[in-house]
Coordinates of C-alpha atoms in Angstrom, one line a residue:
Chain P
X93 CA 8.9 17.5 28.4
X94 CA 10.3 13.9 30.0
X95 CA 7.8 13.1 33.1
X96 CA 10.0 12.0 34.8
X97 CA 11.6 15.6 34.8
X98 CA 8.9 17.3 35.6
X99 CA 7.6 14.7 38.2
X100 CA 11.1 14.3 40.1
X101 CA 12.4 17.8 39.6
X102 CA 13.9 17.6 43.1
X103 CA 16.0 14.8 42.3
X104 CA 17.6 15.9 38.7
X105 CA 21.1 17.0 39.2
X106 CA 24.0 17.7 37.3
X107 CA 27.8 16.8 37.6
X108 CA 28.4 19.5 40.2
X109 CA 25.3 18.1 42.3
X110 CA 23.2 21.0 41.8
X111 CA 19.9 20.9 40.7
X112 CA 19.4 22.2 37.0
X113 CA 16.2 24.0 38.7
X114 CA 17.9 25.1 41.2
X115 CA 18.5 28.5 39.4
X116 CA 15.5 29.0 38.6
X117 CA 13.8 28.1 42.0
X118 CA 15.5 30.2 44.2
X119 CA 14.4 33.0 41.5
X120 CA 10.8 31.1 41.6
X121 CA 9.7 28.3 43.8
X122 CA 7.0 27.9 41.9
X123 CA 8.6 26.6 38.6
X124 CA 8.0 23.2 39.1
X125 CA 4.3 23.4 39.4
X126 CA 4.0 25.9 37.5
X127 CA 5.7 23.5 34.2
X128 CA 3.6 20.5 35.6
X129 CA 0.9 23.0 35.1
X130 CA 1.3 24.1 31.8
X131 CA 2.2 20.6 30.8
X132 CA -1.1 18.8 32.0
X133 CA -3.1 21.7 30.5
X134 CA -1.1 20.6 27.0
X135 CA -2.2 17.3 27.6
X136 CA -6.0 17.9 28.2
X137 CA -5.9 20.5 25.3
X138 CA -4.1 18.3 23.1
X139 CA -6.6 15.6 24.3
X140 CA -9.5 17.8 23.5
X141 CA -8.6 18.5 19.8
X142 CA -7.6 14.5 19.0
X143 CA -11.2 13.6 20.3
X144 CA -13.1 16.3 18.3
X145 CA -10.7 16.5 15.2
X146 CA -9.4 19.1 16.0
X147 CA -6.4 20.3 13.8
X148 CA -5.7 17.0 12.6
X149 CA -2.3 16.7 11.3
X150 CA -2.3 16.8 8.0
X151 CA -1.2 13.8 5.0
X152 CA -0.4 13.4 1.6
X153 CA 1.0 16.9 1.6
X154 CA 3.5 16.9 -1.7
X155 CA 1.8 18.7 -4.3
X156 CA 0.8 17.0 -6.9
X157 CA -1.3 16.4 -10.4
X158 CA -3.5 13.9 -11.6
X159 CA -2.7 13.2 -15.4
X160 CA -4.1 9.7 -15.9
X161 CA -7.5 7.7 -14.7
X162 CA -9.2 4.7 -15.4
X163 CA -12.5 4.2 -13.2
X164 CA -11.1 4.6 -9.8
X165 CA -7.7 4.1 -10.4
X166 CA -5.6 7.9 -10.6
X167 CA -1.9 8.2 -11.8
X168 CA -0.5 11.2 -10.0
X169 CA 2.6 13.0 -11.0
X170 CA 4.5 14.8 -8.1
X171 CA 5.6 18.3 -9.2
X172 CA 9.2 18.9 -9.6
X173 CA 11.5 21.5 -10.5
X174 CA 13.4 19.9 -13.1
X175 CA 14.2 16.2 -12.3
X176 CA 17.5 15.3 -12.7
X177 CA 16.7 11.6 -12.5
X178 CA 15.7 9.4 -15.5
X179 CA 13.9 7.2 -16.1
X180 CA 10.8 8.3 -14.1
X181 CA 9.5 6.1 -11.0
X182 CA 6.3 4.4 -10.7
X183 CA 5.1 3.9 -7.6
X184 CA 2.6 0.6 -7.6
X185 CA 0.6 0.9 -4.3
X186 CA -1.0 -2.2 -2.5
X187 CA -4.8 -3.1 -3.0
X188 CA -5.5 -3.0 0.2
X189 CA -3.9 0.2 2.0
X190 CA -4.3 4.2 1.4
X191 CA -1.2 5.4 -0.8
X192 CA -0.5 8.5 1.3
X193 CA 1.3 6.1 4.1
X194 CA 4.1 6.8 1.2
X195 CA 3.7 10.2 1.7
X196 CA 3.2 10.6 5.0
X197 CA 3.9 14.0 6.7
X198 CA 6.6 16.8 5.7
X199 CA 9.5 15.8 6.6
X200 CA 8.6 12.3 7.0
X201 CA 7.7 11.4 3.2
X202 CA 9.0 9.0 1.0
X203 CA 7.9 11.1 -1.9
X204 CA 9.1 13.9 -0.9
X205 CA 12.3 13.0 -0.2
X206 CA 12.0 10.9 -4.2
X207 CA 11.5 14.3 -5.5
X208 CA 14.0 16.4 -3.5
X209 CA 16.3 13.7 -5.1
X210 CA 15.6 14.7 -8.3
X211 CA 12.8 11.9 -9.3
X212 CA 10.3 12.6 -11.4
X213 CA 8.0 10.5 -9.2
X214 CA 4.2 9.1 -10.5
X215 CA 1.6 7.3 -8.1
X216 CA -0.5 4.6 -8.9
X217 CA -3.1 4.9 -6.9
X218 CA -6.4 2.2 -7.3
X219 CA -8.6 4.0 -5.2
X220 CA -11.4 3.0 -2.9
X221 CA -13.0 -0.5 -4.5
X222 CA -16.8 -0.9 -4.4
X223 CA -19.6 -2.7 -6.5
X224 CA -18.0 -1.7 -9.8
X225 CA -14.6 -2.8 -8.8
X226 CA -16.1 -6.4 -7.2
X227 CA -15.1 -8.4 -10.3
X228 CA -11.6 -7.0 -11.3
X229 CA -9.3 -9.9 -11.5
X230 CA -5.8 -9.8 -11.6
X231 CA -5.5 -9.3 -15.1
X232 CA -7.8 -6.0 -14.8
X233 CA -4.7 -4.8 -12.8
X234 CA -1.7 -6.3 -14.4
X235 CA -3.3 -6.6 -18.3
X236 CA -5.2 -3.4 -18.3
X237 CA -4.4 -0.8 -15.5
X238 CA -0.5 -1.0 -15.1
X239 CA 0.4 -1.6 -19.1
X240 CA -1.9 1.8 -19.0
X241 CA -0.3 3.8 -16.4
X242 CA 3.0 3.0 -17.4
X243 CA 2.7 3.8 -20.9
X244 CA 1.4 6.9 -19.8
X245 CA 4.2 7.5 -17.2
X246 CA 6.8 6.8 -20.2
X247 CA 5.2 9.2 -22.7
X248 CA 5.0 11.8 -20.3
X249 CA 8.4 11.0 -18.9
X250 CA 10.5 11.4 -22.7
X251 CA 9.8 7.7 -24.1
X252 CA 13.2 6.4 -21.8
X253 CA 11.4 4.0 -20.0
X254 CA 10.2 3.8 -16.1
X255 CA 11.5 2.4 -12.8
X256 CA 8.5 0.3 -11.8
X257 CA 8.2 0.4 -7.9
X258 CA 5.8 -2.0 -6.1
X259 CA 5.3 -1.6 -2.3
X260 CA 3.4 -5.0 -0.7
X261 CA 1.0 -6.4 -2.7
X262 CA 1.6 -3.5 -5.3
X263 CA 4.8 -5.7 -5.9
X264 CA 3.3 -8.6 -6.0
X265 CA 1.1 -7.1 -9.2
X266 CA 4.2 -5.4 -10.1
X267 CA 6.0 -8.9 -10.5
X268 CA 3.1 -10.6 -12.2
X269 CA 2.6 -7.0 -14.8
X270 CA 6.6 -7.5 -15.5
X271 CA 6.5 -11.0 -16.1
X272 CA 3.3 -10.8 -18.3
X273 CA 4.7 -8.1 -20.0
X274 CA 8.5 -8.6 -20.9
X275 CA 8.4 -6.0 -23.8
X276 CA 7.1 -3.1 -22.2
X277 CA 9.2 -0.1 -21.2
X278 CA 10.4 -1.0 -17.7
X279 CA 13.3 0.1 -17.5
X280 CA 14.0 -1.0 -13.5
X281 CA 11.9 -2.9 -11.1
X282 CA 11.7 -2.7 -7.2
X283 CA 9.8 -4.7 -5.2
X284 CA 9.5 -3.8 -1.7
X285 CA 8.3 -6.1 1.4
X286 CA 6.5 -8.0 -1.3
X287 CA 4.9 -11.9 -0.4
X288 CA 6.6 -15.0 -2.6
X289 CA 6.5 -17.6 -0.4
X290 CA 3.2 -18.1 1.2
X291 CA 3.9 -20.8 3.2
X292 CA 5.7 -18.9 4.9
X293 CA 3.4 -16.2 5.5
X294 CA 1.5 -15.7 9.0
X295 CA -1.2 -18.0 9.4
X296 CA -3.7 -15.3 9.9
X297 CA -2.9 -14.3 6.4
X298 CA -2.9 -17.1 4.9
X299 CA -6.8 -18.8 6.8
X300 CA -8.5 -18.1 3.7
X301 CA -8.9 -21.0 1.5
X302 CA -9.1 -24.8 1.0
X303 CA -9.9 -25.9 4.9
X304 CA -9.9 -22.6 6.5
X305 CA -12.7 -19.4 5.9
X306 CA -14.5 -19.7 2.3
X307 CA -13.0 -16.3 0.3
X308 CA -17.4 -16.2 -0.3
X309 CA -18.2 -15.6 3.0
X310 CA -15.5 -13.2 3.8
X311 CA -17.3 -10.5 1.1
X312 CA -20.0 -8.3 2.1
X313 CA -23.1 -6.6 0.0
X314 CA -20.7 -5.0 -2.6
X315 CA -18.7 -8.6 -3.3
X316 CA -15.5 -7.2 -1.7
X317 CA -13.5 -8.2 1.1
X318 CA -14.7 -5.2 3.4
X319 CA -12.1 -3.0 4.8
X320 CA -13.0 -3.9 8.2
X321 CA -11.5 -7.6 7.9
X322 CA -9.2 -6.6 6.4
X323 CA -8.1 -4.7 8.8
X324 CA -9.1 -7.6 11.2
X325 CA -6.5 -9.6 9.9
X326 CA -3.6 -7.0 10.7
X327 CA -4.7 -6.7 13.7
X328 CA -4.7 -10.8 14.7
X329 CA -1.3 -10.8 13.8
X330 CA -0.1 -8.8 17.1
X331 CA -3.6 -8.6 19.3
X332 CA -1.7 -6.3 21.5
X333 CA -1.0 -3.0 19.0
X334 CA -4.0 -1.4 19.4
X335 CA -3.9 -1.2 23.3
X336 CA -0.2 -0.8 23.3
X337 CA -0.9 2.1 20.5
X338 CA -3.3 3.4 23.1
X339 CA -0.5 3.4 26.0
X340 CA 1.6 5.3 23.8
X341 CA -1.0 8.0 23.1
X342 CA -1.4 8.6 26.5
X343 CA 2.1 8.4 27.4
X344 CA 3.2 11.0 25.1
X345 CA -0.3 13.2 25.1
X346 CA 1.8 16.4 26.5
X347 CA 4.0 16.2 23.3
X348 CA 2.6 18.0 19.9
X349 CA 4.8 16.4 17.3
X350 CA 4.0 12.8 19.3
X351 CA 0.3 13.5 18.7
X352 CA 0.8 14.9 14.9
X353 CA 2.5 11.7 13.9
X354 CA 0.2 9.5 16.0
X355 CA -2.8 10.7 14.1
X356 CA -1.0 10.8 10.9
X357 CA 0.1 6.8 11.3
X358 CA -3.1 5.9 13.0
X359 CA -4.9 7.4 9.9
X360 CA -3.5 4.9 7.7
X361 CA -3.1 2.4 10.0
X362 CA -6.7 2.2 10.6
X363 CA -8.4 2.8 7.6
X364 CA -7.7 0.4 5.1
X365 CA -9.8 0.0 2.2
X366 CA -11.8 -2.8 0.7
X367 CA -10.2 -5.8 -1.4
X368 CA -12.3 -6.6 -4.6
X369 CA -13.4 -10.0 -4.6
X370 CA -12.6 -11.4 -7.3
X371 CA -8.7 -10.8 -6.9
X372 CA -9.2 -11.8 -3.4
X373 CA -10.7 -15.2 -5.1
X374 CA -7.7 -14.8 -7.4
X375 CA -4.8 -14.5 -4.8
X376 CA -6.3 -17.6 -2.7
X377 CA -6.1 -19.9 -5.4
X378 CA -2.9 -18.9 -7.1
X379 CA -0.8 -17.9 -3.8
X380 CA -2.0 -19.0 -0.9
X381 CA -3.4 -22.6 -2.0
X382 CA -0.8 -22.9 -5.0
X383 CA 2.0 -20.3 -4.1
X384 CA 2.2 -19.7 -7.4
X385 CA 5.4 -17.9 -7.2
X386 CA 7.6 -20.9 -5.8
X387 CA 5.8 -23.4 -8.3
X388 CA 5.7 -21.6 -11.3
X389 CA 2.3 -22.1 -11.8
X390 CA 1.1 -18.6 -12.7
X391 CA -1.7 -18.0 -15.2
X392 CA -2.8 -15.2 -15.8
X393 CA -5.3 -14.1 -19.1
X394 CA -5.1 -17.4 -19.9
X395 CA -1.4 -17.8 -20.6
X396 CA 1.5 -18.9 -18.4
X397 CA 3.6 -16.3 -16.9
X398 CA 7.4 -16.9 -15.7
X399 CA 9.4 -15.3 -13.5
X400 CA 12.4 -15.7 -15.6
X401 CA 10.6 -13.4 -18.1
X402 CA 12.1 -10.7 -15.9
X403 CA 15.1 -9.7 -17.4
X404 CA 15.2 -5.9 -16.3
X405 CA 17.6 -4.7 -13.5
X406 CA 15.9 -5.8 -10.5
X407 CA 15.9 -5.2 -6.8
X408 CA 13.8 -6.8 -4.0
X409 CA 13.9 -4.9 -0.9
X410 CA 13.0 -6.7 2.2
X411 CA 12.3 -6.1 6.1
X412 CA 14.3 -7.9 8.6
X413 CA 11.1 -7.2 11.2
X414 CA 8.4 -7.2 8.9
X415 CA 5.7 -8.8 11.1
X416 CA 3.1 -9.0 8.2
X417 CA 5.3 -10.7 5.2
X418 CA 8.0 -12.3 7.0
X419 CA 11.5 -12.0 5.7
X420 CA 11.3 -15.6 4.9
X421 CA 8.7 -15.2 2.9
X422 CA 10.2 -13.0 0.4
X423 CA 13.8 -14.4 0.3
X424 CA 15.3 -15.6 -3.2
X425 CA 13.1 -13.9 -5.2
X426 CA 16.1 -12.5 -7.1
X427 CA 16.7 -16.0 -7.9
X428 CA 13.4 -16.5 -9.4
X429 CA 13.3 -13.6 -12.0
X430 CA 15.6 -13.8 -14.4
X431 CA 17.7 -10.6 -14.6
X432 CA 21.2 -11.0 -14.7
X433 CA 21.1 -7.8 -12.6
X434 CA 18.9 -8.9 -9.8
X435 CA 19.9 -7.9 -6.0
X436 CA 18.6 -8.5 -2.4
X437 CA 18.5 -5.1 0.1
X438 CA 18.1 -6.6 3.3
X439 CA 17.4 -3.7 5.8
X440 CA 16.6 -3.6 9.5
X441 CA 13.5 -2.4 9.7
X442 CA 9.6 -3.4 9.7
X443 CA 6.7 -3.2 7.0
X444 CA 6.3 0.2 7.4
X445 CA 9.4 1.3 9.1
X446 CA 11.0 1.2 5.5
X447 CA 9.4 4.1 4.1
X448 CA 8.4 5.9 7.8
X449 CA 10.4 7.5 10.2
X450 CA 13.8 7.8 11.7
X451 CA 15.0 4.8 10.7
X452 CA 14.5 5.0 6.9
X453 CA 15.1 8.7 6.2
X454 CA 18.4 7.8 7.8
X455 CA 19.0 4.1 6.2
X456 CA 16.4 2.7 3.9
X457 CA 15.2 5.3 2.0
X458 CA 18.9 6.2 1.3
X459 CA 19.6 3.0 0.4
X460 CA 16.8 2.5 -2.0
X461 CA 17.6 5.5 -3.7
X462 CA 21.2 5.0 -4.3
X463 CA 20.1 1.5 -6.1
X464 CA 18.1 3.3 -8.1
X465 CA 20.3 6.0 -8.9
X466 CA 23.1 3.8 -10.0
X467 CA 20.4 2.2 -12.8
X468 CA 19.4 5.6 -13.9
X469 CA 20.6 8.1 -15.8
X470 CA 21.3 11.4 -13.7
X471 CA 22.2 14.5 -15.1
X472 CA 24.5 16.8 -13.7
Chain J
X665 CA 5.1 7.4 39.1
X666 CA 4.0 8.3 35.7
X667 CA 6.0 5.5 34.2
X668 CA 5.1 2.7 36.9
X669 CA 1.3 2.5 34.8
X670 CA 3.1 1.8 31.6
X671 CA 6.0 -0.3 32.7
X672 CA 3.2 -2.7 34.4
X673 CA 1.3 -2.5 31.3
X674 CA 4.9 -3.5 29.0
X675 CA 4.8 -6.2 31.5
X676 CA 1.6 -7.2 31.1
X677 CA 1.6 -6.8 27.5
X678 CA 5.3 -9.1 27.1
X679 CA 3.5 -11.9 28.9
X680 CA 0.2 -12.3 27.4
X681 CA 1.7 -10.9 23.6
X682 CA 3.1 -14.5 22.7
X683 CA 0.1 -16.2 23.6
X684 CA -2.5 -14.2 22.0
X685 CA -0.7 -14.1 18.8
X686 CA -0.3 -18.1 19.4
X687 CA -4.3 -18.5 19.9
X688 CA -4.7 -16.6 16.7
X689 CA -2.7 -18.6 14.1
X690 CA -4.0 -21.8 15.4
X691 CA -5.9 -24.0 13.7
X692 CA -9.0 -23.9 16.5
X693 CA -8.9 -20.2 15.9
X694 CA -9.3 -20.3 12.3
X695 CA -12.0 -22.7 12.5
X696 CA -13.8 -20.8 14.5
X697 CA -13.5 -17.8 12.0
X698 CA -14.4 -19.8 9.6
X699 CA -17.4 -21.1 11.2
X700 CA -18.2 -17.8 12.3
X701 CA -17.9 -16.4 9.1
X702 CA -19.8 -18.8 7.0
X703 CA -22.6 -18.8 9.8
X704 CA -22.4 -15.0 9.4
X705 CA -22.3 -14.7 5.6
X706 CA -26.0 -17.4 6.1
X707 CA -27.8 -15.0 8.2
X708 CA -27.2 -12.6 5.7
X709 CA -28.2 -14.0 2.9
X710 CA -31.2 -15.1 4.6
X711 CA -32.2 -11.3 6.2
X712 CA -31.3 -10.0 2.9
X713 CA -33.8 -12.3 0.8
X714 CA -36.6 -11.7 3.3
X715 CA -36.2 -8.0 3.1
X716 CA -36.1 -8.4 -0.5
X717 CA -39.4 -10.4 -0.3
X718 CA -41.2 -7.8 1.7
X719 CA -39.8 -4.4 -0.2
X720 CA -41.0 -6.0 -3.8
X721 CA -44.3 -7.2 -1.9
X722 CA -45.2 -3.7 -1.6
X723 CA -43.5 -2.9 -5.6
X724 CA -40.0 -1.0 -3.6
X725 CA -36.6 -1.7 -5.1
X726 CA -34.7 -3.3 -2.2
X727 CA -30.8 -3.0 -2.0
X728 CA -29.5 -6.2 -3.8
X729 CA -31.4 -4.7 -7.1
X730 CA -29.3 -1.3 -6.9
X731 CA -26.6 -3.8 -6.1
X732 CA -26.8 -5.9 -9.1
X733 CA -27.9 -2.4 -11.7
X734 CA -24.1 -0.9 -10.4
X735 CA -22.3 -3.7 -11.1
X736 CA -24.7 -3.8 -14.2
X737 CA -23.4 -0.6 -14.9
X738 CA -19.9 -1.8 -14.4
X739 CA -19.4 -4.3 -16.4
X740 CA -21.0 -2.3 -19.5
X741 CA -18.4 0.5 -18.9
X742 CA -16.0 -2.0 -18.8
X743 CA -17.2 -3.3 -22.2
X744 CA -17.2 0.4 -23.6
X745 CA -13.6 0.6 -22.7
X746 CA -13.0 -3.1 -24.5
X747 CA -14.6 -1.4 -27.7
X748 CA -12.9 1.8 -27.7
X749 CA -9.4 0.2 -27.3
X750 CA -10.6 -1.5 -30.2
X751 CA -11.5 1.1 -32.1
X752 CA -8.0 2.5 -31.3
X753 CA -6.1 -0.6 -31.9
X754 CA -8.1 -0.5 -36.0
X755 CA -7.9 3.1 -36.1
X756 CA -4.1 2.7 -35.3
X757 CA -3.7 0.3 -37.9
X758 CA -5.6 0.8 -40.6
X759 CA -3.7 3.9 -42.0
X760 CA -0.2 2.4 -41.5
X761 CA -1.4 -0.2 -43.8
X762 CA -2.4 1.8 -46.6
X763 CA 1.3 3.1 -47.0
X764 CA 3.9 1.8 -48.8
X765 CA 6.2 0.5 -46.3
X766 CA 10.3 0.5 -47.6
X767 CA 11.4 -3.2 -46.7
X768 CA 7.8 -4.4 -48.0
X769 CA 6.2 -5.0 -44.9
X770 CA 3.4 -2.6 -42.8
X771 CA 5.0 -0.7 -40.1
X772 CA 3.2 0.4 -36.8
X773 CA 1.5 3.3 -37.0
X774 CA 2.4 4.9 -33.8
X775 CA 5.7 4.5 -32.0
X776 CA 5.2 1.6 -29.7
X777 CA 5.2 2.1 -26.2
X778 CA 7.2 -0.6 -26.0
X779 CA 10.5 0.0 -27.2
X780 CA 13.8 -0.1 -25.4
X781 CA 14.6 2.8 -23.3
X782 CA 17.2 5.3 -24.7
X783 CA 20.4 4.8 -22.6
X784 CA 19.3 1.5 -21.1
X785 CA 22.4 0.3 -19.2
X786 CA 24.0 -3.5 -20.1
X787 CA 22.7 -5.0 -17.3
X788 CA 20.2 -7.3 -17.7
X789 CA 20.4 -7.2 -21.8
X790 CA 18.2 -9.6 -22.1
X791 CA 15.8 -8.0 -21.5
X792 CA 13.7 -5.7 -24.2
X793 CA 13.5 -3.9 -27.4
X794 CA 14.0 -7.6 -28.5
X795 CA 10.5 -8.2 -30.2
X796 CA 8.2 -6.7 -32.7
X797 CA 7.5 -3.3 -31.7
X798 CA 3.8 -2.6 -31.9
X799 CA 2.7 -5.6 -30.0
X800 CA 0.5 -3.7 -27.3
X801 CA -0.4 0.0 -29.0
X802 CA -4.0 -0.6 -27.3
X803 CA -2.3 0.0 -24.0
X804 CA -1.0 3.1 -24.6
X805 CA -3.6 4.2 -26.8
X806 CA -6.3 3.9 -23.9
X807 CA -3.7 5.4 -22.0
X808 CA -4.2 8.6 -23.5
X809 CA -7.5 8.5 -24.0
X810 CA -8.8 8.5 -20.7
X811 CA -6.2 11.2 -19.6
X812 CA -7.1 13.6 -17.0
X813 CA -5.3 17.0 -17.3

C-alpha cells in the first residue's frame, strides 16, 4: 500500500470529490488506523524475517541437471519438454559473478523464459575459484573448459551445433574461445554487455596495472583476486548504491514482493566470487595495458588469435546505461569479427537490467530471442 | 511525511553522487589504492612469515604449507587430466589407423566434434566444416569422460 495513501487518507479523492474511504468510514472510522496498523506491523514483521533469514526468497529456481564437470566448473542442462529450438544455447557466465543472476526468481528468469521458448538451454557455470583454481589462465578457460562444454553441449544436443552465449566477461572468453577455435561447432555467437575497448572502460576498472595497483598485491592467501575487491570495485563505480539500496529497502519494507526481489538482487549483487589470479594477471596485460581486442594483439596458448576468425552469425548486445562496461566500450565489435552476418542490438537498459526485470521481459529478452530464433532452426 | 526522509536523501544523494564517483576514478584515488594495497599485501607477507617462523619452531604446519600442498594437488590433477586426454587422443587414433581407409589415407576414428552443423544457414559461410575434421577429438573426448550423469 502507497504511504502516501495510507498517510493522507483524508485528502485522497475521487472525480466526484468524495473520498474513496469515505464508504468505508462512515461504516468504520477506524479504517484508516486500523490499515496504517496492519501495514507497519508488515513492515516490522517483514523487517524481522530479512534480519534473521527468515523465508528468504528463493533463486535459481528452474529445474535443472548437471551432465558435465571439470574441477569446479558444472555444465547444467535446463529440463525441457521437448525443445522446439535448435541448435541448443550455451550460456558462458562471467568469472567473477554467481550464474543464478540469469535465473533469477520465477517469473523474473532469463532461463526460464529461454526454455518456455522452446530452448534447450545449458549453463556454464565455473564455480567458486580457490587455491586449485589460482593458476588457470585464459587458455585453461578458452582451450580447455569451453572447447569441453561445448562439445558436450553438441553431443547431447543431436551433433547440429550450439548458440554460444557469453554474458560480461563470459563474452569476452566466449570471443577469445571462438576466435581460437574457428572449427568447432558454434553454430551462433552472442555476446552480451561484453568489454572491447578498455580505454574506455571506467577508471576504477581499469587501476590495475602498469602505474596503478600491482595485480600481486590485489590477491589474497589463495592467489586470487578475493571476492571482496572485487566487489570493491563495483561498488567505487557509483559510491552511492549501497545507501541508496538501503533507502529503497526501507521505503518499500511494507511490500512482500519489494522485499522478495530485494533479497533475491542483493544476493547476487553482493556476493560475488573470487577472480583466479592468473587470468586476472592475464586480462591486465592483454586488455587493460594492451586492449588487445582493438590492437589485435591477442595470444593466447602461444599462438595469435584474430577476431576475423569469427565467421559464425554473430550478435553483440549492448546496454545503452550500462554503468560497469560503458556502451562505448563495446561499440564496433561487429566490425572486428569477421562474420558477414554480424549485428549490433543496442537496447535501453543497464548491465543487469537486460536479463532482470520489467524492462527486459518486456524488450530485451524478447529481442534477444527473436535474433536467435531467426538463426535457428525451430520446428513447428 | 513518509516521503520528505527520502526525497532529502535523493537530494542529498544527486549532489554528492557526481563527486564521489569523480574522487574515485582519479588518479589521487588510485594511488592511494595502490599504495594502500601494496602496503597491505607487505604487512602480510611479513605476519604470515613470522607466523610461519614460530608454528615450524614448535614442528606445526602453518597455513602457507597447506596452501602450497592444494595447489600441489592442483596442478597434479591438472597433469592427470593432460595425460588422460592423451591417452584418449592415442586410443582414438590408433585403431582408425590400423584400417584400411578407401581414398588411401587414415580417417578419424570418432566423428569430430567439429563438423559443420546440419542445416547451418548461408550466413556467415565462411565459417566452418571447412578444415580437416578430427583436428580437436581430445576436447570432446575429455568431454565425456568427466561426465556427470
Amino acid at each position: 500500500m502507497p504511504a502516501t495513501t495510507l498517510t493522507k487518507p483524508e485528502t485522497a479523492s475521487d472525480a466526484n470529490g468524495k473520498s474513496p474511504h469515505s464508504d468505508a468510514q462512515v461504516s468504520n472510522p477506524l479504517a484508516p488506523y486500523t490499515e496504517m496498523w496492519e501495514t507497519g506491523v508488515r513492515r516490522w514483521w517483514n523487517l524481522t524475517r530479512h534480519v534473521m533469514g527468515i523465508d528468504r526468497a528463493p533463486v535459481g529456481q528452474t529445474p535443472r541437471d548437471a551432465v558435465w564437470s571439470n574441477g569446479k566448473a558444472v555444465l547444467y542442462r535446463y529440463r525441457s519438454e521437448k525443445p522446439t529450438v535448435q541448435p541448443p544455447l550455451l550460456l558462458v557466465m562471467s568469472l567473477v559473478s554467481r550464474s543464478f543472476i540469469l535465473d533469477l526468481q520465477p517469473g523474473n528468469s532469463f532461463i526460464e523464459r529461454l526454455v518456455a521458448e522452446g530452448f534447450d538451454v545449458f549453463l556454464l557455470d565455473w564455480g567458486v575459484p580457490d587455491e586449485e583454481e589460482a593458476n588457470n589462465t585464459l587458455e585453461t578457460y578458452c582451450d580447455e573448459l569451453l572447447p569441453q562444454a561445448v562439445a558436450k553441449v553438441n553431443q547431447m544436443g543431436g551433433e547440429v551445433g550450439v548458440t554460444v552465449f557469453g554474458y560480461c566477461y563470459g563474452g569476452l572468453l566466449s570471443l577469445l574461445y571462438a576466435a581460437g577455435h574457428p572449427d568447432d561447432p558454434i553454430r551462433n555467437l552472442v555476446v552480451m554487455a561484453t568489454p572491447v575497448d578498455f580505454t574506455k572502460m571506467p577508471t576504477v576498472m581499469t587501476g590495475v596495472g602498469e602505474g596503478g595497483i600491482d595485480p600481486a598485491h590485489l590477491m589474497d592467501h589463495t592467489g586470487n583476486v578475493p571476492a571482496e575487491a572485487v566487489r570493491a570495485s563495483f561498488t567505487l563505480l557509483t559510491p552511492t548504491s549501497d545507501l541508496s539500496t538501503v533507502m529503497d529497502f526501507w521505503e518499500h519494507l511494507d511490500d512482500d514482493k519489494f522485499l522478495s526481489s530485494y533479497q533475491a538482487m542483493t544476493s547476487w549483487t553482493r556476493n560475488h566470487i573470487p577472480f583466479p589470479g592468473a587470468t586476472m594477471v592475464q586480462t591486465v596485460e592483454m586488455f587493460i595495458e594492451g586492449n588487445g581486442f582493438v590492437t589485435g594483439d591477442l595470444m593466447l596458448g602461444g599462438r595469435k588469435l584474430d577476431l576475423a576468425d569469427i565467421k559464425v552469425p554473430f550478435l553483440n548486445v549492448i546496454a545503452e546505461r550500462d554503468h560497469i562496461v560503458p556502451p562505448e566500450s563495446t561499440y564496433g565489435l561487429d566490425q572486428l569479427v569477421g562474420s558477414d552476418d554480424a549485428t549490433e542490438m543496442r537496447l535501453p537498459a543497464g548491465h543487469v537490467g537486460l536479463i532482470v526485470g520489467n524492462g527486459a521481459r518486456k524488450r530485451s529478452i524478447p529481442s534477444m530471442i527473436g535474433w536467435m530464433v531467426e538463426h535457428s532452426d525451430v520446428a513447428k | 511525511m513518509a516521503k520528505q526522509w527520502r526525497e532529502i536523501y535523493n537530494e542529498w544523494e544527486k549532489a554528492v553522487a557526481p563527486g564521489l564517483q569523480q574522487f574515485a576514478a582519479s588518479d589521487g584515488f588510485r594511488d592511494f589504492m595502490a599504495a594502500s594495497a601494496k602496503v597491505t599485501s607487505a604487512l602480510t607477507a611479513e605476519f604470515e612469515r613470522a607466523s610461519r617462523r614460530w608454528l615450524h619452531f614448535w614442528n606445526l604446519p602453518a597455513a602457507t604449507d597447506v596452501r602450497k600442498l592444494r595447489q600441489q594437488v592442483a596442478a597434479v590433477d591438472r597433469e592427470l587430466k593432460g595425460l588422460k586426454n592423451l591417452v584418449f587422443d592415442v586410443v582414438a587414433v590408433a585403431p582408425a589407423s590400423d584400417e584400411p581407409a578407401t581414398n588411401g589415407t587414415a580417417q578419424p576414428a570418432r566423428k569430430p566434434a567439429v563438423s559443420k552443423p546440419a542445416g547451418a544457414k548461408a550466413t556467415g559461410s565462411k565459417s566452418t566444416a571447412k578444415k580437416a575434421p578430427a583436428k580437436k577429438p581430445a576436447a570432446a573426448k575429455a568431454a565425456s569422460a568427466v561426465e556427470v550423469s
